[in-house]
Amino acid sequence: MSNPIRIAILGYGNLGRGVELAVRANEDMKLVAFFTRRDPASLKTNTPGVPVYHMDQLLEKKDEIDVLMLCGGSAKDLPVQSVEYAKYFNIVDSFDTHAKIPEHFAACDKSAAEGGKIALISVGWDPGMFSLQRLLGNCILPNGSDYTFWGKGVSQGHSDAIRRIDGVADAKQYTIPVDDALLRVRAGENPVLTTREKHIRECFVVAEDGADLARIETEIKTMPNYFADYDTIVHFISAEELALDHAGIPHGGFVMRSGVTGLNGETQQMIEYSLKLGSNPEFTASVLVCYARAAYRMNARGESGCKTVFDVPPALLSPKSGEELRKNLL
Amino acid sequence: MSNPIRIAILGYGNLGRGVELAVRANEDMKLVAFFTRRDPASLKTNTPGVPVYHMDQLLEKKDEIDVLMLCGGSAKDLPVQSVEYAKYFNIVDSFDTHAKIPEHFAACDKSAAEGGKIALISVGWDPGMFSLQRLLGNCILPNGSDYTFWGKGVSQGHSDAIRRIDGVADAKQYTIPVDDALLRVRAGENPVLTTREKHIRECFVVAEDGADLARIETEIKTMPNYFADYDTIVHFISAEELALDHAGIPHGGFVMRSGVTGLNGETQQMIEYSLKLGSNPEFTASVLVCYARAAYRMNARGESGCKTVFDVPPALLSPKSGEELRKNLL
C-alpha cells in the first residue's frame, strides 16, 4: 500500500500488545509509534523498529498519526485519555463500563467535535460485536427476548477480587455459561433466568503457606456482587499448576435473540452469535484495528464527533473496495 | 407514532405475506398498499383494510409511499422491477442470485441515482445477514477461513428440480449440514471440505400412481449440479404425509470464521453465527422491513443510489434513538 493508515498505540499492556500484532495482519496499516507513561527505554516491544515515546510527547507527534489506539483501562485511563486526546487525534477505545457509556460518549463527543476528529468508543466484543448482534437481533425480531452469556473465559475483575482476599497469593477465575440454560434458550423456551441459572464461577486459587483454606473458600463464595449470587467452585492449586495450566486469557460467549413472527406469533425464529477466543485481548485488539480503519475513513470524508459500532457502515471496516465486497462476500 | 414510514408491497407470495406481517411488528411503520400483477379483486390479504392495486397503478401512488418492498423472484421479477421502480421509489429487494449481484447493483445504482432514491438490494439472510457476518469475520480475523453451511431447511430450487422429473407429483428437498464438518470447523481444523462433505440432501417425493420409483430415485441422485455431488437420501411418501409433515418452510444455517492471531499465528479464534428459522420467508421479510427503515432514513438525509447491507450504519435499522441504543444495547 502506498499510503498506509498510520497507527499509534498508547499503553502497552495485553491490549496494546494485541493491537501491535493485529496491525501487522492488515497490509493497509502501519504502526508508527508506541506511547507509554513508563520510562520509554524500559519498554521492550515486539516491533523493535518502531519508536517508543513518553506519553508527554504525544502532541508533538500529532501530524504523524492517523489513528491513536487507546489501550488503557476503563476504570481510570480511558475516561481521561479518550476525552483529552479526541481533541487532537482520531481515537479508538475499548471503554467497557456499560453503565457509564452515555457519560463517556457525551464527553468524547464534545471533545472530538471541537477538534474535528472521530472518537470511536466502546469497541471490542462486549461492548462491540456483541452489542452489534443485540442491535441486529432486536431490529429483525422485535417480538423476542435477548440473551447474553459469557465464557468460558477468564474474568480479570473476579480474579482480582479473589487476589485481594487475605491469604491468597494468586488466582484465576473462569466464568462458565450453564449448558442447560443455553439449551433452554435454543429450544425457544424464552426462559426467565436468574443470575445463578446463567453462569457458574470456577476459581483456581494459590494460597499462601499456612493460610486457612476453608476461610478463603467461604470468603470467595459469599463475596457480594462477585460470587454470592452464583454457584462457585473453588480449587486450591500450586503456583506451578497455575502458571502451567492457566496462563492464557481465553474468553468468549453467546448472544442469542429468540423471537417469533407470523400472524399470531406462531413461528419460532432463533439467531445465535458465539465467540470462542483463544485470547481475549488479541481478539479485542483485532476488532479495534478494523474499526481504526473506519474511524480514519469517516474522518477523511469530513465526519467528526463520537461514534460507536452502531454508527459505522460495515464496508468501512474492510480494506477491500465496495465492488470486491459485493462480488466476493455478499 | 405520528408520522409512520409508509410501506407498500409489490408481489403477494410467501415473501410479500411475510412483509405484511413484519410491518405490523414495527410501530413506526404503516402498510399503505399492496400491488399485484394479478386481478386485485382476487387477492385475499391478511390486512383487509389496506387497498390492493394492480401494479400498473404504482406510479399514480408514488407520493403516498415511502418505501416499496419488492417481493418478487430473483430470476425474472427483480432484475426488471428493482431497476424500473428505483427511479421513483426507495426500494428494498432480496435479490439472491449471488453471481449476478454486481450487474444488478450497477443497474439499480444508475436508476436510483437518477431518481434521487435509495435502492437497498440483496437484503435478507443470505445474501444479507450471512454476508454481513462474513464481512465482519474477514475484517476482524484477516488470517482465517470462511465457512458457510445452509440448513437444515427447504431448498425451493432443489424441490422444483425434483418436481420436473417425469412421474413426480410433488416433492420437498431439505439441505442438511453435515455434523462432522461443523465439528471440524469448530475445532479450528480449517478443513478443506468438498461439496459432499458439507451438506446432505434429503428428498421427500410423492410419485404418481404406477411410476417407476427406482428410475425416479436414480434420476434425482444423478442430476448434475443439484444432486450428483452430494450424498442424497430419497424417501417416497404419500401426498397426505407431505402435506402433514412437510408443510413448513424452515431454514437456517451457519457462518463461521476460523482465524488466528498472535505473534506467529499461535492463537485460535472462532466466530460463529447461526440461524434456526421456523419460516424462511417470514424471517427474510423481517430483515427486509428493518432495512426499509434504513432506506427511508438514508434517503431522508439526502443519500441516493444503490446500497447493500454493507453500506448501512446499523443504528439506522432501529426505531430507537442513538441515546437509547447506547444505553440499553451497547
XYZ file of C-alpha atoms in Angstrom:
660
model
C 0.000 0.000 0.000
C 1.380 3.411 -0.920
C -0.353 5.416 1.824
C -0.855 3.153 4.794
C -3.005 4.303 7.713
C -0.580 5.398 10.420
C -1.456 3.828 13.779
C -0.048 4.696 17.200
C -0.585 2.825 20.457
C -0.959 4.426 23.869
C -0.492 1.885 26.660
C 1.497 -1.293 26.261
C -0.317 -3.947 28.291
C -2.082 -7.023 26.918
C -4.384 -4.941 24.713
C -1.593 -2.729 23.377
C 0.435 -5.817 22.515
C -2.626 -7.242 20.772
C -3.033 -4.090 18.683
C 0.652 -4.202 17.768
C 0.174 -7.708 16.343
C -3.199 -7.000 14.727
C -1.784 -4.053 12.776
C 0.720 -6.455 11.188
C -2.135 -8.545 9.850
C -3.512 -5.566 7.907
C -1.452 -4.517 4.903
C -3.039 -1.097 4.564
C -1.817 -0.057 8.020
C 1.483 0.843 9.563
C 2.415 1.038 13.214
C 4.327 4.318 13.678
C 4.786 4.772 17.429
C 4.214 3.481 20.935
C 3.467 5.873 23.778
C 3.785 4.948 27.428
C 3.593 6.546 30.825
C 6.584 4.437 31.861
C 10.213 5.201 31.001
C 10.252 4.586 27.208
C 13.677 2.952 27.457
C 12.211 0.272 29.725
C 9.611 -0.865 27.152
C 10.507 -3.974 25.198
C 8.034 -4.282 22.337
C 7.657 -6.966 19.676
C 8.404 -4.424 16.945
C 11.897 -3.103 17.600
C 11.904 -0.760 14.582
C 9.018 1.325 15.893
C 9.944 4.139 18.316
C 8.673 4.282 21.891
C 7.908 7.729 23.322
C 6.739 9.016 26.653
C 3.082 9.952 26.510
C 4.007 13.560 27.253
C 5.329 13.691 23.681
C 2.009 12.693 22.090
C 1.018 16.151 20.864
C 4.397 16.721 19.224
C 3.747 13.704 17.003
C 0.200 14.731 16.144
C 0.754 15.130 12.411
C 2.424 11.746 12.037
C -0.537 9.745 13.362
C -3.836 8.956 11.654
C -5.432 6.978 14.487
C -4.421 6.721 18.121
C -5.357 3.430 19.777
C -6.092 3.927 23.476
C -5.156 0.704 25.192
C -5.547 1.678 28.837
C -8.152 0.571 31.360
C -11.770 1.660 31.554
C -11.697 2.491 35.252
C -9.083 5.228 35.313
C -7.287 5.655 31.978
C -9.921 5.964 29.259
C -12.295 8.430 30.978
C -9.370 10.861 30.976
C -7.327 9.863 27.920
C -10.107 9.347 25.361
C -11.651 12.698 26.212
C -8.352 14.545 26.172
C -6.855 13.026 23.021
C -10.040 13.036 20.924
C -9.374 16.768 20.527
C -6.195 16.062 18.584
C -6.452 12.559 17.166
C -8.913 10.141 15.689
C -9.093 7.687 18.562
C -10.425 4.184 19.145
C -11.014 2.902 22.661
C -12.486 -0.210 24.281
C -14.306 1.533 27.141
C -16.323 -1.275 28.680
C -18.025 0.070 31.795
C -21.509 -0.386 30.321
C -23.305 1.824 32.844
C -21.015 4.774 32.138
C -21.079 4.637 28.339
C -23.600 7.511 27.928
C -21.411 9.786 30.057
C -18.216 8.730 28.281
C -19.925 9.213 24.914
C -21.027 12.756 25.782
C -17.559 13.789 26.962
C -15.791 12.275 23.945
C -18.365 13.739 21.564
C -17.756 17.263 22.811
C -14.026 16.852 22.615
C -13.917 15.152 19.186
C -16.380 17.629 17.684
C -14.216 20.500 18.927
C -11.152 19.002 17.338
C -12.869 17.847 14.153
C -11.859 14.255 14.885
C -13.597 10.891 15.239
C -13.735 9.175 18.641
C -14.877 5.597 18.179
C -15.601 4.285 21.658
C -16.534 1.010 23.343
C -15.133 -1.134 20.542
C -14.252 -4.795 21.126
C -16.579 -7.734 21.596
C -18.693 -6.727 24.588
C -19.272 -3.874 24.161
C -18.660 -4.168 20.438
C -19.536 -7.230 18.366
C -21.995 -8.498 20.980
C -23.706 -5.090 21.024
C -23.988 -5.137 17.249
C -25.577 -8.587 17.348
C -28.002 -7.478 20.081
C -28.984 -4.492 17.936
C -29.477 -6.588 14.780
C -31.451 -9.223 16.665
C -33.742 -6.600 18.198
C -34.364 -4.910 14.859
C -35.077 -8.118 12.941
C -37.185 -9.777 15.624
C -38.941 -7.017 17.599
C -41.054 -9.662 19.330
C -38.413 -11.589 21.194
C -36.002 -11.920 24.076
C -32.278 -11.193 24.344
C -29.810 -13.489 25.981
C -26.112 -12.824 26.524
C -23.885 -15.481 28.092
C -20.189 -15.032 28.752
C -17.480 -17.653 28.798
C -15.948 -19.986 29.127
C -13.328 -17.433 29.939
C -11.170 -15.584 32.388
C -12.739 -12.662 34.220
C -9.974 -10.274 35.194
C -12.221 -8.434 37.671
C -13.223 -11.606 39.503
C -9.651 -12.909 39.530
C -8.525 -9.601 41.049
C -11.290 -9.770 43.667
C -10.013 -13.181 44.815
C -6.426 -11.940 44.919
C -7.421 -9.224 47.387
C -8.505 -11.848 49.962
C -6.141 -12.290 52.864
C -4.003 -15.435 52.418
C -4.365 -15.591 48.611
C -1.113 -15.449 46.642
C -2.661 -15.655 43.173
C -5.910 -16.675 41.460
C -7.706 -17.066 38.188
C -11.472 -17.112 37.789
C -13.392 -18.633 34.882
C -16.929 -17.589 34.030
C -18.794 -20.564 32.524
C -22.234 -20.437 30.908
C -24.629 -23.085 32.211
C -25.274 -25.620 29.428
C -28.845 -26.236 30.485
C -29.650 -22.531 30.188
C -28.157 -22.377 26.682
C -30.195 -25.412 25.658
C -33.426 -23.952 27.017
C -32.882 -20.686 25.140
C -32.031 -22.566 21.920
C -35.200 -24.602 22.310
C -37.194 -21.366 22.120
C -38.475 -21.626 25.689
C -37.766 -17.930 26.381
C -36.869 -18.775 29.972
C -36.527 -16.095 32.635
C -33.127 -16.982 34.069
C -31.658 -15.988 37.404
C -28.024 -14.994 37.731
C -27.312 -18.432 39.223
C -29.010 -20.246 36.360
C -26.958 -18.465 33.706
C -23.323 -18.748 34.816
C -21.045 -20.809 37.029
C -17.872 -19.343 38.522
C -14.847 -21.617 38.782
C -11.829 -20.388 40.733
C -8.246 -21.652 40.774
C -6.569 -20.277 43.860
C -2.960 -20.336 45.044
C -2.973 -19.894 48.825
C -0.098 -18.532 50.849
C 1.736 -21.028 53.055
C -0.295 -21.853 56.145
C -3.374 -19.918 55.041
C -6.790 -21.086 56.248
C -8.234 -22.644 53.069
C -11.738 -23.087 54.468
C -11.949 -19.402 55.364
C -10.676 -18.348 51.915
C -13.225 -20.573 50.218
C -16.037 -19.138 52.340
C -14.885 -15.577 51.692
C -14.916 -16.198 47.952
C -18.281 -17.935 47.855
C -20.018 -15.304 49.960
C -18.473 -12.236 48.342
C -21.357 -9.910 47.415
C -21.821 -8.982 43.719
C -18.857 -11.064 42.609
C -19.748 -14.585 43.806
C -22.627 -14.732 46.298
C -25.309 -14.990 43.605
C -23.550 -17.789 41.697
C -22.711 -21.434 42.116
C -18.997 -21.096 42.703
C -16.396 -23.852 42.564
C -13.061 -23.295 44.313
C -9.907 -25.331 43.608
C -6.695 -24.782 45.533
C -3.667 -25.415 43.324
C 0.062 -24.703 43.387
C 1.685 -21.664 41.812
C 3.311 -24.036 39.308
C -0.034 -25.502 38.257
C -1.489 -22.019 37.877
C 1.408 -20.976 35.659
C 1.275 -24.179 33.620
C -2.445 -24.735 33.129
C -3.935 -21.252 33.429
C -1.524 -18.901 31.696
C -3.846 -17.970 28.824
C -6.591 -15.362 28.685
C -9.294 -17.244 26.783
C -12.844 -15.951 26.647
C -15.979 -15.972 24.572
C -19.700 -16.129 24.888
C -23.069 -16.193 23.217
C -25.603 -13.592 22.108
C -28.995 -15.038 21.295
C -32.187 -13.481 20.062
C -35.181 -15.742 20.387
C -38.225 -14.327 18.677
C -41.473 -15.020 16.925
C -43.043 -13.978 13.639
C -46.270 -14.869 11.855
C -49.916 -13.948 12.011
C -50.204 -14.770 15.705
C -46.577 -15.176 16.725
C -46.751 -18.866 15.830
C -43.348 -19.084 14.118
C -40.168 -19.556 16.176
C -37.033 -17.803 14.930
C -33.613 -18.052 16.558
C -30.447 -16.054 15.979
C -27.243 -17.065 17.742
C -23.796 -15.474 17.661
C -20.900 -17.003 19.517
C -17.222 -16.402 20.063
C -14.586 -18.891 21.197
C -11.466 -16.859 21.778
C -8.028 -18.242 22.452
C -7.012 -14.789 23.637
C -9.447 -12.141 24.744
C -7.034 -9.175 24.361
C -5.784 -10.324 20.955
C -9.335 -10.633 19.647
C -10.408 -7.310 21.165
C -7.353 -5.714 19.559
C -8.273 -7.224 16.187
C -11.695 -5.601 16.418
C -10.166 -2.257 17.455
C -7.851 -2.289 14.466
C -10.531 -2.739 11.820
C -12.572 -0.001 13.487
C -9.463 2.213 13.326
C -9.712 1.907 9.553
C -13.339 3.050 9.733
C -12.513 5.948 12.081
C -9.835 7.162 9.701
C -12.153 6.935 6.689
C -15.103 8.606 8.423
C -12.862 11.499 9.408
C -11.333 11.670 5.922
C -14.816 12.158 4.479
C -15.485 15.025 6.847
C -17.236 13.414 9.793
C -16.380 14.166 13.398
C -17.648 13.526 16.916
C -18.131 10.418 18.987
C -19.282 7.199 17.300
C -19.879 3.602 18.324
C -20.102 0.345 16.398
C -23.772 1.235 15.815
C -22.767 4.184 13.622
C -20.221 2.559 11.339
C -21.243 1.302 7.877
C -19.681 -2.195 7.809
C -17.958 -1.682 4.444
C -15.692 0.916 6.080
C -14.143 -1.847 8.202
C -12.679 -3.636 5.215
C -9.568 -2.849 3.188
C -11.419 -4.154 0.121
C -13.432 -1.972 -2.263
C -17.218 -1.988 -2.297
C -17.053 -3.758 -5.638
C -14.842 -6.554 -4.300
C -17.017 -6.944 -1.212
C -20.225 -7.247 -3.229
C -18.607 -9.730 -5.587
C -16.998 -11.989 -3.004
C -18.774 -11.645 0.341
C -22.341 -10.563 -0.354
C -46.079 7.244 16.029
C -47.287 10.445 14.395
C -45.513 10.055 11.057
C -45.142 6.373 10.357
C -42.995 5.179 7.450
C -45.427 4.290 4.647
C -44.655 0.855 3.228
C -46.099 -0.726 0.074
C -45.692 -4.313 -1.093
C -45.307 -5.426 -4.696
C -45.908 -9.158 -5.082
C -48.041 -11.173 -2.696
C -46.394 -14.570 -2.410
C -44.731 -16.021 0.697
C -42.306 -13.100 0.984
C -44.980 -10.443 0.456
C -47.121 -12.071 3.125
C -44.092 -12.095 5.430
C -43.516 -8.372 4.874
C -47.184 -7.689 5.570
C -46.847 -9.372 8.975
C -43.423 -7.904 9.761
C -44.676 -4.348 9.228
C -47.253 -4.954 11.980
C -44.459 -5.752 14.408
C -42.935 -2.290 13.890
C -44.895 0.582 15.397
C -43.147 3.282 13.402
C -44.385 1.806 10.113
C -47.666 1.576 8.306
C -48.667 -0.670 5.435
C -50.428 1.547 2.872
C -50.923 -0.616 -0.234
C -50.459 -3.941 -1.963
C -49.644 -4.108 -5.664
C -50.043 -7.216 -7.763
C -49.851 -8.315 -11.363
C -52.952 -10.443 -10.764
C -56.504 -9.146 -10.693
C -56.534 -7.046 -7.490
C -60.028 -8.281 -6.634
C -58.695 -11.855 -6.496
C -56.123 -11.098 -3.785
C -57.123 -12.062 -0.273
C -54.625 -10.472 2.107
C -54.330 -10.724 5.872
C -54.930 -6.981 6.193
C -58.366 -6.277 4.758
C -58.232 -2.533 5.468
C -55.276 -1.969 3.146
C -56.107 -1.459 -0.563
C -54.891 -3.790 -3.292
C -53.994 -2.218 -6.644
C -52.820 -3.540 -9.948
C -49.114 -2.922 -10.424
C -49.895 -0.687 -13.388
C -51.147 1.847 -10.837
C -47.862 2.036 -8.940
C -46.699 5.378 -10.295
C -50.021 7.050 -9.508
C -49.469 6.245 -5.844
C -45.863 7.449 -5.829
C -46.350 10.251 -3.323
C -48.159 8.079 -0.823
C -45.322 5.566 -0.441
C -42.029 5.976 1.426
C -40.572 2.550 0.668
C -41.652 -0.018 -1.897
C -40.893 -3.611 -0.922
C -40.192 -5.754 -3.978
C -41.292 -9.260 -3.114
C -40.903 -10.981 -6.481
C -38.409 -13.614 -7.574
C -34.732 -13.093 -8.386
C -34.860 -14.944 -11.693
C -37.329 -12.832 -13.607
C -39.058 -10.202 -11.457
C -36.370 -8.278 -9.587
C -33.914 -7.704 -12.481
C -36.730 -5.767 -14.139
C -38.772 -4.373 -11.240
C -35.977 -3.163 -8.951
C -34.293 -1.314 -11.782
C -37.511 0.239 -13.044
C -39.027 1.275 -9.717
C -35.805 2.552 -8.108
C -36.299 5.625 -10.300
C -39.473 6.532 -8.444
C -39.347 4.862 -5.048
C -36.972 3.946 -2.293
C -36.945 0.192 -2.778
C -35.774 -2.849 -0.853
C -35.298 -6.192 -2.600
C -34.000 -9.644 -1.706
C -32.150 -10.337 -4.969
C -30.269 -13.540 -4.197
C -28.574 -14.708 -7.382
C -25.085 -14.221 -5.916
C -23.232 -14.331 -9.234
C -25.379 -11.573 -10.731
C -25.259 -9.142 -7.804
C -22.615 -6.829 -9.372
C -24.729 -6.476 -12.515
C -27.949 -5.927 -10.540
C -26.168 -3.387 -8.339
C -24.923 -1.392 -11.322
C -28.350 -1.258 -12.956
C -30.137 -0.283 -9.724
C -27.467 2.280 -8.885
C -27.926 4.094 -12.165
C -31.680 4.095 -11.812
C -31.807 5.111 -8.134
C -29.221 7.837 -8.623
C -31.259 9.259 -11.489
C -34.379 9.339 -9.370
C -32.653 10.538 -6.186
C -33.832 7.417 -4.362
C -32.256 4.593 -2.357
C -32.243 1.046 -3.748
C -31.266 -1.363 -0.993
C -30.661 -4.689 -2.696
C -29.891 -8.275 -1.743
C -31.335 -7.942 1.734
C -32.379 -10.998 3.728
C -30.227 -13.623 5.382
C -28.099 -14.963 2.515
C -27.395 -12.573 0.947
C -27.952 -10.281 3.908
C -27.177 -11.209 7.498
C -24.819 -14.008 6.442
C -22.975 -11.581 4.155
C -22.621 -9.096 6.999
C -21.192 -11.798 9.258
C -18.767 -12.898 6.541
C -17.620 -9.298 6.153
C -17.170 -8.763 9.897
C -15.318 -12.066 10.279
C -12.962 -11.248 7.433
C -12.210 -7.787 8.803
C -11.602 -8.910 12.376
C -9.615 -12.032 11.515
C -7.790 -11.369 8.233
C -5.815 -14.584 8.751
C -8.546 -17.162 8.599
C -11.031 -19.210 6.643
C -14.721 -18.701 5.892
C -17.327 -21.397 6.166
C -20.995 -21.096 5.268
C -23.357 -24.016 5.848
C -27.047 -23.970 4.985
C -29.851 -25.837 6.660
C -31.480 -27.746 7.932
C -34.017 -26.256 5.570
C -36.111 -26.405 2.476
C -34.450 -25.538 -0.802
C -37.110 -24.306 -3.195
C -34.816 -24.690 -6.204
C -33.988 -28.321 -5.432
C -37.623 -29.162 -4.664
C -38.600 -27.678 -8.031
C -35.909 -29.692 -9.809
C -37.334 -32.929 -8.413
C -40.884 -31.917 -9.391
C -39.779 -31.606 -13.008
C -38.872 -35.320 -13.127
C -41.316 -37.492 -15.025
C -43.568 -39.421 -12.651
C -43.154 -36.998 -9.710
C -46.356 -35.438 -8.403
C -44.783 -33.328 -5.663
C -41.560 -33.093 -3.648
C -39.722 -31.273 -0.911
C -35.956 -31.199 -0.511
C -34.079 -30.451 2.708
C -30.483 -29.263 2.711
C -28.732 -30.539 5.843
C -25.264 -29.513 7.013
C -23.015 -32.455 7.863
C -22.431 -32.520 11.628
C -18.903 -33.818 11.339
C -17.938 -30.903 9.089
C -19.376 -28.386 11.572
C -17.453 -30.033 14.391
C -14.175 -29.994 12.459
C -14.568 -26.306 11.662
C -15.432 -25.501 15.289
C -12.363 -27.422 16.434
C -10.225 -24.981 14.441
C -9.013 -27.613 11.981
C -9.576 -25.300 8.981
C -10.572 -28.288 6.861
C -10.832 -28.071 3.089
C -14.278 -29.542 2.550
C -15.755 -30.966 -0.620
C -19.350 -30.300 -1.576
C -20.238 -33.820 -0.410
C -18.564 -33.312 2.963
C -20.508 -30.120 3.725
C -24.154 -30.912 3.017
C -26.561 -33.843 2.710
C -29.686 -33.590 0.539
C -32.811 -35.326 1.821
C -35.798 -35.603 -0.513
C -39.430 -36.406 0.231
C -41.093 -37.394 -3.005
C -44.720 -38.067 -3.906
C -44.751 -40.297 -7.008
C -47.590 -40.531 -9.481
C -49.561 -43.775 -9.467
C -47.625 -46.537 -11.181
C -44.446 -44.503 -11.612
C -41.089 -46.308 -11.644
C -39.683 -45.398 -8.235
C -36.223 -46.814 -8.902
C -35.867 -44.695 -12.026
C -37.032 -41.558 -10.206
C -34.557 -42.175 -7.398
C -31.723 -42.636 -9.875
C -32.701 -39.533 -11.805
C -32.645 -37.485 -8.619
C -29.352 -38.856 -7.313
C -27.529 -38.395 -10.604
C -28.902 -34.967 -11.502
C -25.908 -32.740 -12.312
C -25.339 -29.582 -10.174
C -28.379 -30.263 -8.000
C -27.669 -33.717 -6.527
C -24.833 -35.619 -8.221
C -22.121 -34.111 -5.993
C -23.982 -34.855 -2.757
C -24.997 -37.786 -0.624
C -28.702 -37.764 -1.371
C -31.417 -39.591 0.527
C -34.748 -40.213 -1.200
C -37.978 -41.115 0.626
C -41.202 -41.848 -1.221
C -44.210 -40.721 0.785
C -47.886 -40.068 0.191
C -49.368 -36.685 -0.698
C -51.050 -36.711 2.725
C -47.761 -37.229 4.532
C -46.141 -34.450 2.518
C -48.957 -32.072 3.419
C -48.940 -33.077 7.073
C -45.237 -33.324 7.890
C -43.598 -31.020 5.358
C -45.877 -28.004 5.052
C -43.481 -25.502 6.622
C -40.629 -23.604 5.030
C -37.983 -23.837 7.741
C -34.372 -22.951 7.030
C -31.221 -21.710 8.651
C -27.513 -22.186 8.586
C -24.128 -21.256 9.938
C -21.458 -18.698 9.064
C -18.133 -19.378 10.687
C -14.841 -17.540 10.603
C -11.956 -19.571 11.935
C -8.830 -17.486 12.307
C -5.579 -16.995 14.122
C -3.915 -14.087 15.899
C -0.701 -13.692 17.876
C 2.996 -13.264 17.208
C 3.168 -16.350 14.993
C -0.496 -17.158 14.467
C -0.454 -19.336 17.574
C -3.836 -18.204 18.943
C -7.059 -19.792 17.669
C -10.107 -17.523 17.383
C -13.569 -18.653 16.288
C -16.640 -16.641 15.332
C -19.900 -18.440 14.648
C -23.276 -17.057 13.590
C -26.262 -19.296 13.176
C -29.926 -19.063 12.310
C -32.676 -21.562 13.089
C -35.718 -20.309 11.246
C -39.230 -21.631 11.607
C -40.102 -19.801 8.397
C -37.573 -18.681 5.835
C -39.841 -16.120 4.110
C -41.094 -14.632 7.396
C -37.524 -14.156 8.632
C -36.340 -12.748 5.307
C -39.293 -10.356 5.383
C -38.382 -9.268 8.913
C -34.894 -8.357 7.723
C -36.295 -6.503 4.695
C -38.560 -4.432 6.894
C -35.856 -3.121 9.219
C -33.729 -2.285 6.177
C -36.736 -0.394 4.774
C -36.440 1.889 7.794
C -32.768 2.453 6.963
C -33.510 3.081 3.268
C -36.088 5.701 4.197
C -33.731 7.426 6.623
C -30.748 7.394 4.265
C -32.870 8.974 1.564
C -34.330 11.495 4.033
C -30.817 12.678 4.833
C -30.059 13.200 1.161
C -28.422 9.948 0.083
C -29.307 8.145 -3.112
C -28.120 5.265 -5.293
C -27.799 1.550 -4.757
C -26.773 0.235 -1.334
C -26.354 -3.145 0.310
C -26.240 -4.292 3.930
C -22.528 -3.407 3.827
C -23.369 0.299 3.466
C -25.943 0.718 6.214
C -24.924 2.059 9.645
C -26.629 -0.421 11.996
C -28.276 2.289 14.127
C -30.459 3.220 11.138
C -32.164 -0.185 11.378
C -33.649 0.549 14.771
C -36.684 2.626 15.706
C -34.834 3.615 18.897
C -32.708 6.744 19.260
C -28.909 6.592 19.346
C -29.097 7.515 23.007
C -31.434 4.634 23.848
C -29.340 2.193 21.835
C -26.121 3.185 23.598
C -27.785 2.983 26.987
C -29.550 -0.346 26.535
C -27.829 -2.407 23.855
C -24.183 -1.287 23.705
